[in-house]
Amino acid sequence: MEEDHLRNSDKKSTSLNVGFFYLRLLGNDLNKLLCLRSDRVYTIGRNPKHCKIVIDSPAISRRHCQILLSRSDCKLRLIDGSFESPRCDPSRIGSKCKVCRVSSNGVFVNGRRLPRGVVAELNVGDLILLCVKKKYGFVVEKIVFSKVNQNVLSDTTVSLRAESLLGQLRSIVSSHDPVSYLRTLRNVDSTIRSADSEKPLNKDVADKDEISNPSSNREPDVGCRSDGKTFFLNRLTCIDHGVPDQSMGVTLPQLLHPVVTLTQIFIATFTCDVSWFLDYCEIPNQLPITIACHNKERCWSASQDSRTAVPFSSYPNLLLVYPRFPDEIAFGKDRKKHGVACHHPKLIILHRRDTMRIVITSANLVSRQWDHITNTVWWQDFPSRKIANYSSLFGPTEEDKADFGAHLAGFIASLINDIPSQAHWIDLLAKYDFGEATCHLIASVPGVYAQNPSYLKSNYSLCAKQVLNMNSRPGNYLGCVHTSVVGLSHRFGASVDSNGGQFKMLATILGRCRENSSGTVEVILKRNMHIPADANAVSVIIKDKVGNSDGDSILLGFLPKEIAKWVSPLSDSALLSFSAFIYPKETLEAAYAGANTRVQLLLYLSKGPNFDRMTELIHEGLLLASLCSLLALLKRSFGLWRLQEVLSQHKWPESLETEFIYGSSSVGTSVSPDFLAAFSTAAGKKSYNYSDSQESDPEWGRWRAEHELRKPSIKFLFPTIDRVRSGVCGGLLSRYLLCLSEKTWQRLRPMGLFHDAIPYPSHRIGYPMHVKVACRRFQSRADGNSFGWIYCGSHNFSPAAWGQTLHPSPSPLGPKLHICNYELGIVFLYPEHSSSGEARINIDNVKLPFVTPAPKFKPEDRPATPQAMREVFAEAQSLVADLMEEMNEVSEVDDDEDEQIIEVSEEGDEERIYAEMLLGQIDADFGVVDDSDEFKVTGVLILVLLMTVM
């Protein structure tokens, strides 16, 4: 039957002279235009011995496929693999010849994999991919014959053009991924136009490669401007916007334009495709680039060598950084067991000589999220200072009332801590003025945090290698670091204090100390410069202020090694001075237990005598790296507490609220009424009966879990499975994007939180959203003006991102906040009453990326959970199964399914070893009670001593 079909085909055709077909090769370093003759079998592969068209890549098989233009019936045919006999014509497969092998990665014609032994007939405009992941392949550009019989084609020119358009339309309709096909086709078309304008096709040459020199495959870059008062959306390349209007979206190259003026770049992202970024944005090889990204193994590794990597020798100044997750959030306090944590921010810092552009987005550094998925993009340009202002790194100053720069410096410092080569970013931030920032930064950094302590007046400070006995001044105060004392078990344990003499003296001294308003007592920090074990050692001493002029003193222990390594250089240089406080009851209980219990220490820092000389001194030795480490640990508000800190600047009348919504691509598995209440409280929500009360007690009218159960405060926006199924590519783009477990959905379903997330503007419908946007809107009864606040950034709606409130009992510092992820976002404030002289902004002028009010889920609606999407893809498995094998992009999931909150209350092994080494080498001349004194501390006496300091 096959032979009969070919014979009939020959009767309908008129004998033609030699023909040609043109293929445009695609892939890295290719873009070759090939002119090939008819009636010759061309083998494509990586083996130059057997292949006429060679693609040198491991992703391509030795003999990947064969292609032939048949003069007899004007058909261009393609087959996966190669024939046993090189004389075989692909048009006669099934008669005398058979395929001896097929390619490893397959052949895809317009997105569909070509089955084994099946011959595909190609048309002008068809896209053939030989490796989907690497985008190796070719496009059929033209098919030309020297003579054409009128019975076959009445008009050569018109028919070829019609065939070209018909082929492209047929390819679009048959493609299972029209978005990717259209994008590739558009890029190819622009390449063809560029190549054709530079060098005409040589139609007289057969079996010869014609190589063009195309320009960039994307639109010319133009700059983009923003005053920072709103956010934009990314520009979807698969949508023809007509004109490069910034209101329709911005591209990554536009944000970087002009690249030639950049001096260095800092990027923080979850997933990243570095090769794509370098190529797509045309990054110069020598430009310094730092990319902080997630890596499950490296971010949990204790090895310093695992913190960085240089991926490309051709880009020697490109460094990958893997921010470290703290021990206190690891399962069982063991880093080897990892824990629930994710490096999830999306930050880009573009440094130029006179300006610094800060970009905060919801898009990771991958092409899919910038080109095919809706994301938010905010940026603002900040000017350079004439003189660096290092005070601005710690908090608001008289010159800089905003805290944007301080929170940005603290966040970046947490990512590059312990990487001295990157500490220069902290120095750079001090040289730029962030005073005109239009929004507030909201950062999350992994850890377990207590409330920020208030300023405490001190009598002693460590500065310039000395202990200074002088009262502190509030004007010099810069902040506080929450740390600990190590070595108590080696000073007061049973093995070293068998008769209890040391403990008795400690209890006596603590009993005479007067606690301050925070329940702490001051201790003395002393430099120990002559200890061989550590030249940076700092001992912690408690002094008896009653009795003789000198008073008795006793050594408690030391600052942890990781703290002492930056306290010592900063205090030795007199740039900063340090004072410290402990909780006496906690200290005495730890000493009595004799175990490796962690004892809290509040480390306060103030400006030292040389602080104003920091510009000239900071580059000496390791001072800059020490400053970076300090800023990484400086007490700031994160997550929910930072959101509450920002929003508490204004009143948000409960009775005027019209809408409270949150849309994100992920919902944490730990979301519960307690978390909903905590988030709403941070957002300023109160119980309706007390919302306008002037009561200062924060517990008065607090929104609680029982209020959430009765009347949920938030409308959560998430796409239904029907919306995903009807989207572009049948939901394929959402496959590794959305995360809402079936168990979480079933648990939260009765509360009626969920509303359908419909993209806005309408031309974005059908394309997934990766935005994380919250909005609380109010409307004034007086003039009808709308006000409120808007958040956008990287925070998904989960305790892992925002933090989960803990109520440890007993705790001298009150409730704590447990955060798992690195996150970064911004909040715009649109208060009801603006400051004097400022124009009042209506919150409705800011266009959200989804339709509001969002329609509530109907009873039959179901969100796009992984289980629901698996069912959808199972229905179309025959169409996408092969393509899914090619996709290995990391899923963006805040998976806290197994989240366990475990506080670290004991010293680590390194801290214990460090304390033992120091104690073995220090002269303990602090008035220690002689161990030979014969007296025993009975249980009754211990109880009395404990009661003394309670």
mmCIF file of C-alpha atoms in Angstrom, residues 422-734:
data_model
loop_
_atom_site.group_PDB
_atom_site.id
_atom_site.type_symbol
_atom_site.label_atom_id
_atom_site.label_comp_id
_atom_site.label_asym_id
_atom_site.label_seq_id
_atom_site.Cartn_x
_atom_site.Cartn_y
_atom_site.Cartn_z
ATOM 1 C CA GLN A 422 32.007 40.144 49.865
ATOM 2 C CA ALA A 423 32.056 42.511 52.852
ATOM 3 C CA HIS A 424 32.659 45.421 50.473
ATOM 4 C CA TRP A 425 28.917 45.457 49.774
ATOM 5 C CA ILE A 426 28.384 46.805 53.299
ATOM 6 C CA ASP A 427 30.920 49.539 52.651
ATOM 7 C CA LEU A 428 29.121 50.436 49.414
ATOM 8 C CA LEU A 429 25.729 50.787 51.103
ATOM 9 C CA ALA A 430 27.148 53.390 53.490
ATOM 10 C CA LYS A 431 28.036 55.516 50.469
ATOM 11 C CA TYR A 432 24.470 55.786 49.141
ATOM 12 C CA ASP A 433 21.529 57.802 50.411
ATOM 13 C CA PHE A 434 18.336 55.801 50.998
ATOM 14 C CA GLY A 435 16.535 58.641 52.757
ATOM 15 C CA GLU A 436 14.026 59.084 49.913
ATOM 16 C CA ALA A 437 12.904 55.453 49.877
ATOM 17 C CA THR A 438 9.191 55.349 49.082
ATOM 18 C CA CYS A 439 8.456 52.123 50.923
ATOM 19 C CA HIS A 440 9.561 50.021 53.880
ATOM 20 C CA LEU A 441 11.626 46.834 53.678
ATOM 21 C CA ILE A 442 10.193 43.660 55.210
ATOM 22 C CA ALA A 443 12.890 41.010 55.628
ATOM 23 C CA SER A 444 12.854 37.512 57.082
ATOM 24 C CA VAL A 445 16.054 35.803 58.226
ATOM 25 C CA PRO A 446 16.074 32.218 59.612
ATOM 26 C CA GLY A 447 16.342 31.995 63.379
ATOM 27 C CA VAL A 448 14.474 32.133 66.690
ATOM 28 C CA TYR A 449 14.094 35.724 67.866
ATOM 29 C CA ALA A 450 13.108 37.456 71.074
ATOM 30 C CA GLN A 451 11.596 40.911 71.288
ATOM 31 C CA ASN A 452 14.073 43.751 70.853
ATOM 32 C CA PRO A 453 15.276 44.886 74.302
ATOM 33 C CA SER A 454 15.097 48.537 75.247
ATOM 34 C CA TYR A 455 18.147 50.715 75.795
ATOM 35 C CA LEU A 456 19.937 50.000 79.085
ATOM 36 C CA LYS A 457 22.281 52.403 80.802
ATOM 37 C CA SER A 458 25.707 50.873 81.465
ATOM 38 C CA ASN A 459 28.621 51.751 83.761
ATOM 39 C CA TYR A 460 31.337 49.708 82.027
ATOM 40 C CA SER A 461 32.341 49.347 78.410
ATOM 41 C CA LEU A 462 35.008 47.497 76.468
ATOM 42 C CA CYS A 463 36.853 49.866 74.126
ATOM 43 C CA ALA A 464 40.432 50.309 72.872
ATOM 44 C CA LYS A 465 41.492 47.079 74.657
ATOM 45 C CA GLN A 466 40.441 48.528 78.023
ATOM 46 C CA VAL A 467 37.554 48.313 80.448
ATOM 47 C CA LEU A 468 36.256 51.860 80.779
ATOM 48 C CA ASN A 469 34.324 52.814 83.903
ATOM 49 C CA MET A 470 32.011 55.488 82.564
ATOM 50 C CA ASN A 471 28.283 56.010 82.111
ATOM 51 C CA SER A 472 26.909 55.325 78.634
ATOM 52 C CA ARG A 473 25.156 58.035 76.617
ATOM 53 C CA PRO A 474 21.886 57.266 74.779
ATOM 54 C CA GLY A 475 22.978 59.391 71.823
ATOM 55 C CA ASN A 476 25.855 57.003 71.105
ATOM 56 C CA TYR A 477 23.744 53.846 71.303
ATOM 57 C CA LEU A 478 23.705 51.836 68.035
ATOM 58 C CA GLY A 479 21.957 48.581 68.871
ATOM 59 C CA CYS A 480 22.046 45.216 70.583
ATOM 60 C CA VAL A 481 23.136 41.670 69.766
ATOM 61 C CA HIS A 482 21.518 38.708 71.507
ATOM 62 C CA THR A 483 24.232 36.143 72.282
ATOM 63 C CA SER A 484 25.352 33.923 75.178
ATOM 64 C CA VAL A 485 28.068 33.115 77.696
ATOM 65 C CA VAL A 486 30.043 29.923 77.125
ATOM 66 C CA GLY A 487 32.019 27.961 79.693
ATOM 67 C CA LEU A 488 29.793 28.094 82.794
ATOM 68 C CA SER A 489 29.850 24.323 83.131
ATOM 69 C CA HIS A 490 33.668 24.437 83.258
ATOM 70 C CA ARG A 491 33.619 27.028 86.026
ATOM 71 C CA PHE A 492 30.852 25.707 88.255
ATOM 72 C CA GLY A 493 30.451 22.047 87.348
ATOM 73 C CA ALA A 494 30.897 19.305 89.934
ATOM 74 C CA SER A 495 34.276 18.285 88.509
ATOM 75 C CA VAL A 496 35.827 21.750 89.077
ATOM 76 C CA ASP A 497 33.724 23.026 91.985
ATOM 77 C CA SER A 498 33.198 19.923 94.051
ATOM 78 C CA ASN A 499 32.643 21.763 97.344
ATOM 79 C CA GLY A 500 30.463 24.518 95.850
ATOM 80 C CA GLY A 501 32.783 27.398 96.698
ATOM 81 C CA GLN A 502 32.631 28.995 93.290
ATOM 82 C CA PHE A 503 28.871 28.713 93.179
ATOM 83 C CA LYS A 504 28.468 30.284 96.617
ATOM 84 C CA MET A 505 30.533 33.286 95.623
ATOM 85 C CA LEU A 506 28.557 33.681 92.387
ATOM 86 C CA ALA A 507 25.274 33.534 94.305
ATOM 87 C CA THR A 508 26.544 36.092 96.824
ATOM 88 C CA ILE A 509 27.624 38.556 94.154
ATOM 89 C CA LEU A 510 24.437 38.141 92.150
ATOM 90 C CA GLY A 511 22.370 38.611 95.314
ATOM 91 C CA ARG A 512 24.009 42.007 95.880
ATOM 92 C CA CYS A 513 23.511 43.195 92.307
ATOM 93 C CA ARG A 514 20.506 45.386 91.659
ATOM 94 C CA GLU A 515 18.437 44.393 88.663
ATOM 95 C CA ASN A 516 17.463 47.068 86.167
ATOM 96 C CA SER A 517 14.029 47.570 84.611
ATOM 97 C CA SER A 518 14.567 44.679 82.190
ATOM 98 C CA GLY A 519 15.445 42.197 84.936
ATOM 99 C CA THR A 520 19.140 42.059 84.003
ATOM 100 C CA VAL A 521 22.406 42.953 85.727
ATOM 101 C CA GLU A 522 25.510 44.376 84.094
ATOM 102 C CA VAL A 523 28.643 42.294 83.582
ATOM 103 C CA ILE A 524 32.129 43.379 82.546
ATOM 104 C CA LEU A 525 33.764 42.439 79.252
ATOM 105 C CA LYS A 526 37.557 42.108 79.315
ATOM 106 C CA ARG A 527 39.969 41.479 76.457
ATOM 107 C CA ASN A 528 42.332 38.500 76.861
ATOM 108 C CA MET A 529 44.975 39.222 74.233
ATOM 109 C CA HIS A 530 47.640 36.824 75.470
ATOM 110 C CA ILE A 531 45.749 33.543 75.353
ATOM 111 C CA PRO A 532 47.382 31.320 72.714
ATOM 112 C CA ALA A 533 44.091 29.530 72.008
ATOM 113 C CA ASP A 534 42.446 32.693 70.671
ATOM 114 C CA ALA A 535 43.899 36.193 70.479
ATOM 115 C CA ASN A 536 40.358 37.575 70.166
ATOM 116 C CA ALA A 537 39.115 36.052 73.429
ATOM 117 C CA VAL A 538 36.764 38.169 75.560
ATOM 118 C CA SER A 539 35.991 37.100 79.103
ATOM 119 C CA VAL A 540 32.726 37.833 80.933
ATOM 120 C CA ILE A 541 33.125 38.920 84.560
ATOM 121 C CA ILE A 542 30.612 39.816 87.228
ATOM 122 C CA LYS A 543 31.737 42.311 89.855
ATOM 123 C CA ASP A 544 30.536 42.849 93.414
ATOM 124 C CA LYS A 545 29.722 46.544 93.754
ATOM 125 C CA VAL A 546 29.222 46.327 97.540
ATOM 126 C CA GLY A 547 32.077 46.242 100.018
ATOM 127 C CA ASN A 548 35.597 47.501 99.373
ATOM 128 C CA SER A 549 36.408 49.937 96.573
ATOM 129 C CA ASP A 550 37.623 47.285 94.175
ATOM 130 C CA GLY A 551 34.992 44.745 95.076
ATOM 131 C CA ASP A 552 35.081 41.021 94.486
ATOM 132 C CA SER A 553 34.665 39.633 90.975
ATOM 133 C CA ILE A 554 34.277 36.230 89.451
ATOM 134 C CA LEU A 555 34.783 34.880 85.952
ATOM 135 C CA LEU A 556 31.556 33.593 84.420
ATOM 136 C CA GLY A 557 32.939 32.462 81.084
ATOM 137 C CA PHE A 558 33.581 33.924 77.644
ATOM 138 C CA LEU A 559 31.869 35.351 74.624
ATOM 139 C CA PRO A 560 31.378 32.660 71.942
ATOM 140 C CA LYS A 561 34.258 32.447 69.482
ATOM 141 C CA GLU A 562 32.097 33.579 66.543
ATOM 142 C CA ILE A 563 31.128 36.703 68.505
ATOM 143 C CA ALA A 564 34.572 37.476 69.917
ATOM 144 C CA LYS A 565 36.174 37.432 66.465
ATOM 145 C CA TRP A 566 34.354 40.659 65.511
ATOM 146 C CA VAL A 567 33.917 42.257 68.960
ATOM 147 C CA SER A 568 37.675 42.334 69.508
ATOM 148 C CA PRO A 569 38.793 44.132 66.313
ATOM 149 C CA LEU A 570 35.931 46.629 66.465
ATOM 150 C CA SER A 571 36.576 47.436 70.133
ATOM 151 C CA ASP A 572 40.395 47.336 69.858
ATOM 152 C CA SER A 573 40.231 49.952 67.087
ATOM 153 C CA ALA A 574 37.960 52.143 69.265
ATOM 154 C CA LEU A 575 35.397 52.282 66.471
ATOM 155 C CA LEU A 576 32.810 50.793 68.826
ATOM 156 C CA SER A 577 32.449 50.184 72.532
ATOM 157 C CA PHE A 578 30.585 47.233 74.056
ATOM 158 C CA SER A 579 28.710 46.617 77.300
ATOM 159 C CA ALA A 580 26.819 43.499 78.392
ATOM 160 C CA PHE A 581 23.982 42.281 80.632
ATOM 161 C CA ILE A 582 22.810 38.876 81.864
ATOM 162 C CA TYR A 583 19.704 37.502 83.566
ATOM 163 C CA PRO A 584 20.816 36.622 87.145
ATOM 164 C CA LYS A 585 18.247 33.938 87.875
ATOM 165 C CA GLU A 586 18.935 32.126 84.608
ATOM 166 C CA THR A 587 22.687 32.374 85.215
ATOM 167 C CA LEU A 588 22.464 30.986 88.749
ATOM 168 C CA GLU A 589 20.224 28.122 87.701
ATOM 169 C CA ALA A 590 22.634 27.182 84.909
ATOM 170 C CA ALA A 591 25.622 27.315 87.238
ATOM 171 C CA TYR A 592 23.838 25.189 89.830
ATOM 172 C CA ALA A 593 22.836 22.569 87.250
ATOM 173 C CA GLY A 594 26.443 22.324 86.083
ATOM 174 C CA ALA A 595 25.228 21.293 82.621
ATOM 175 C CA ASN A 596 26.030 22.812 79.245
ATOM 176 C CA THR A 597 23.077 25.166 79.496
ATOM 177 C CA ARG A 598 23.153 28.241 77.265
ATOM 178 C CA VAL A 599 23.120 31.476 79.281
ATOM 179 C CA GLN A 600 21.750 34.525 77.486
ATOM 180 C CA LEU A 601 23.793 37.707 77.214
ATOM 181 C CA LEU A 602 22.626 41.049 75.820
ATOM 182 C CA LEU A 603 25.545 42.740 74.075
ATOM 183 C CA TYR A 604 25.033 46.495 73.646
ATOM 184 C CA LEU A 605 27.148 48.541 71.265
ATOM 185 C CA SER A 606 27.781 52.274 71.103
ATOM 186 C CA LYS A 607 29.924 54.636 69.083
ATOM 187 C CA GLY A 608 33.557 54.534 70.114
ATOM 188 C CA PRO A 609 36.019 57.459 70.130
ATOM 189 C CA ASN A 610 37.104 56.646 66.554
ATOM 190 C CA PHE A 611 33.620 56.084 65.114
ATOM 191 C CA ASP A 612 33.780 59.297 63.087
ATOM 192 C CA ARG A 613 37.035 58.050 61.548
ATOM 193 C CA MET A 614 35.448 54.858 60.270
ATOM 194 C CA THR A 615 35.820 55.922 56.632
ATOM 195 C CA GLU A 616 39.605 55.931 56.920
ATOM 196 C CA LEU A 617 39.974 53.016 59.360
ATOM 197 C CA ILE A 618 37.393 50.487 58.178
ATOM 198 C CA HIS A 619 39.607 49.047 55.434
ATOM 199 C CA GLU A 620 42.396 48.099 57.851
ATOM 200 C CA GLY A 621 42.761 44.412 58.596
ATOM 201 C CA LEU A 622 39.479 42.579 59.049
ATOM 202 C CA LEU A 623 37.470 45.544 60.309
ATOM 203 C CA LEU A 624 35.123 45.582 57.315
ATOM 204 C CA ALA A 625 34.434 41.844 57.604
ATOM 205 C CA SER A 626 33.891 42.324 61.363
ATOM 206 C CA LEU A 627 31.403 45.119 60.706
ATOM 207 C CA CYS A 628 29.558 42.843 58.267
ATOM 208 C CA SER A 629 29.323 40.080 60.890
ATOM 209 C CA LEU A 630 28.042 42.547 63.468
ATOM 210 C CA LEU A 631 25.329 43.894 61.148
ATOM 211 C CA ALA A 632 24.232 40.343 60.330
ATOM 212 C CA LEU A 633 23.504 39.705 64.032
ATOM 213 C CA LEU A 634 22.278 43.142 65.098
ATOM 214 C CA LYS A 635 18.804 42.937 66.604
ATOM 215 C CA ARG A 636 16.134 43.991 64.114
ATOM 216 C CA SER A 637 12.517 43.077 63.618
ATOM 217 C CA PHE A 638 11.869 40.364 61.026
ATOM 218 C CA GLY A 639 8.823 38.762 59.448
ATOM 219 C CA LEU A 640 5.561 39.349 61.303
ATOM 220 C CA TRP A 641 7.208 41.580 63.864
ATOM 221 C CA ARG A 642 8.679 43.823 61.188
ATOM 222 C CA LEU A 643 5.309 44.034 59.448
ATOM 223 C CA GLN A 644 3.724 45.065 62.744
ATOM 224 C CA GLU A 645 6.510 47.572 63.406
ATOM 225 C CA VAL A 646 5.918 49.285 60.046
ATOM 226 C CA LEU A 647 2.107 49.262 60.080
ATOM 227 C CA SER A 648 1.877 50.495 63.673
ATOM 228 C CA GLN A 649 3.058 53.915 62.489
ATOM 229 C CA HIS A 650 -0.535 54.705 61.488
ATOM 230 C CA LYS A 651 -4.084 54.049 62.637
ATOM 231 C CA TRP A 652 -6.158 51.569 60.642
ATOM 232 C CA PRO A 653 -9.803 51.951 61.777
ATOM 233 C CA GLU A 654 -11.415 48.536 61.851
ATOM 234 C CA SER A 655 -14.861 49.869 61.040
ATOM 235 C CA LEU A 656 -13.625 51.392 57.750
ATOM 236 C CA GLU A 657 -12.049 48.228 56.345
ATOM 237 C CA THR A 658 -13.480 47.171 52.986
ATOM 238 C CA GLU A 659 -11.085 44.385 51.951
ATOM 239 C CA PHE A 660 -8.166 42.344 53.273
ATOM 240 C CA ILE A 661 -6.654 40.021 50.644
ATOM 241 C CA TYR A 662 -3.511 37.970 50.155
ATOM 242 C CA GLY A 663 -2.525 36.272 46.915
ATOM 243 C CA SER A 664 0.502 34.006 46.600
ATOM 244 C CA SER A 665 1.608 30.910 44.730
ATOM 245 C CA SER A 666 2.103 28.859 47.894
ATOM 246 C CA VAL A 667 0.224 28.242 51.143
ATOM 247 C CA GLY A 668 2.213 26.732 54.013
ATOM 248 C CA THR A 669 1.099 23.448 55.496
ATOM 249 C CA SER A 670 1.349 24.962 58.988
ATOM 250 C CA VAL A 671 -1.241 27.674 58.277
ATOM 251 C CA SER A 672 -3.793 27.527 61.079
ATOM 252 C CA PRO A 673 -6.242 29.839 62.883
ATOM 253 C CA ASP A 674 -3.387 30.760 65.240
ATOM 254 C CA PHE A 675 -1.165 31.829 62.344
ATOM 255 C CA LEU A 676 -4.029 33.664 60.646
ATOM 256 C CA ALA A 677 -4.667 35.557 63.878
ATOM 257 C CA ALA A 678 -0.959 36.348 64.301
ATOM 258 C CA PHE A 679 -0.715 37.688 60.748
ATOM 259 C CA SER A 680 -3.885 39.752 61.137
ATOM 260 C CA THR A 681 -2.628 41.161 64.424
ATOM 261 C CA ALA A 682 0.625 42.191 62.773
ATOM 262 C CA ALA A 683 -1.470 43.810 60.036
ATOM 263 C CA GLY A 684 -3.134 46.005 62.659
ATOM 264 C CA LYS A 685 -6.404 44.128 62.965
ATOM 265 C CA LYS A 686 -8.227 44.234 66.298
ATOM 266 C CA SER A 687 -11.416 42.872 67.730
ATOM 267 C CA TYR A 688 -14.179 45.083 66.363
ATOM 268 C CA ASN A 689 -15.478 46.114 69.807
ATOM 269 C CA TYR A 690 -12.099 47.546 70.763
ATOM 270 C CA SER A 691 -10.707 48.648 67.406
ATOM 271 C CA ASP A 692 -10.966 52.375 68.136
ATOM 272 C CA SER A 693 -9.965 52.179 71.793
ATOM 273 C CA GLN A 694 -7.143 54.388 73.035
ATOM 274 C CA GLU A 695 -5.969 51.671 75.445
ATOM 275 C CA SER A 696 -2.172 51.333 75.215
ATOM 276 C CA ASP A 697 -2.047 47.709 76.387
ATOM 277 C CA PRO A 698 -1.192 45.675 73.236
ATOM 278 C CA GLU A 699 -3.316 42.790 74.519
ATOM 279 C CA TRP A 700 -6.396 45.002 74.635
ATOM 280 C CA GLY A 701 -8.721 43.983 71.820
ATOM 281 C CA ARG A 702 -6.151 41.586 70.288
ATOM 282 C CA TRP A 703 -7.413 39.572 67.328
ATOM 283 C CA ARG A 704 -7.236 35.915 68.316
ATOM 284 C CA ALA A 705 -7.742 32.457 66.822
ATOM 285 C CA GLU A 706 -11.332 32.300 68.071
ATOM 286 C CA HIS A 707 -12.093 35.443 66.064
ATOM 287 C CA GLU A 708 -10.662 33.800 62.949
ATOM 288 C CA LEU A 709 -12.846 30.754 63.420
ATOM 289 C CA ARG A 710 -15.973 32.892 63.783
ATOM 290 C CA LYS A 711 -15.169 35.399 61.035
ATOM 291 C CA PRO A 712 -11.975 34.885 58.977
ATOM 292 C CA SER A 713 -10.125 38.140 58.475
ATOM 293 C CA ILE A 714 -8.331 37.413 55.193
ATOM 294 C CA LYS A 715 -9.495 36.468 51.724
ATOM 295 C CA PHE A 716 -6.881 34.202 50.211
ATOM 296 C CA LEU A 717 -6.474 34.263 46.426
ATOM 297 C CA PHE A 718 -5.428 31.012 44.740
ATOM 298 C CA PRO A 719 -6.282 29.647 41.261
ATOM 299 C CA THR A 720 -8.859 26.913 40.814
ATOM 300 C CA ILE A 721 -7.856 23.738 39.007
ATOM 301 C CA ASP A 722 -10.259 24.667 36.195
ATOM 302 C CA ARG A 723 -8.422 27.955 35.690
ATOM 303 C CA VAL A 724 -5.104 26.144 35.538
ATOM 304 C CA ARG A 725 -6.455 23.485 33.168
ATOM 305 C CA SER A 726 -7.790 26.114 30.758
ATOM 306 C CA GLY A 727 -4.581 28.113 30.819
ATOM 307 C CA VAL A 728 -1.829 28.274 28.241
ATOM 308 C CA CYS A 729 -0.167 24.883 27.721
ATOM 309 C CA GLY A 730 -2.959 23.222 29.690
ATOM 310 C CA GLY A 731 -1.413 24.116 33.019
ATOM 311 C CA LEU A 732 2.095 22.939 32.211
ATOM 312 C CA LEU A 733 3.580 26.288 33.273
ATOM 313 C CA SER A 734 1.963 25.900 36.717
#
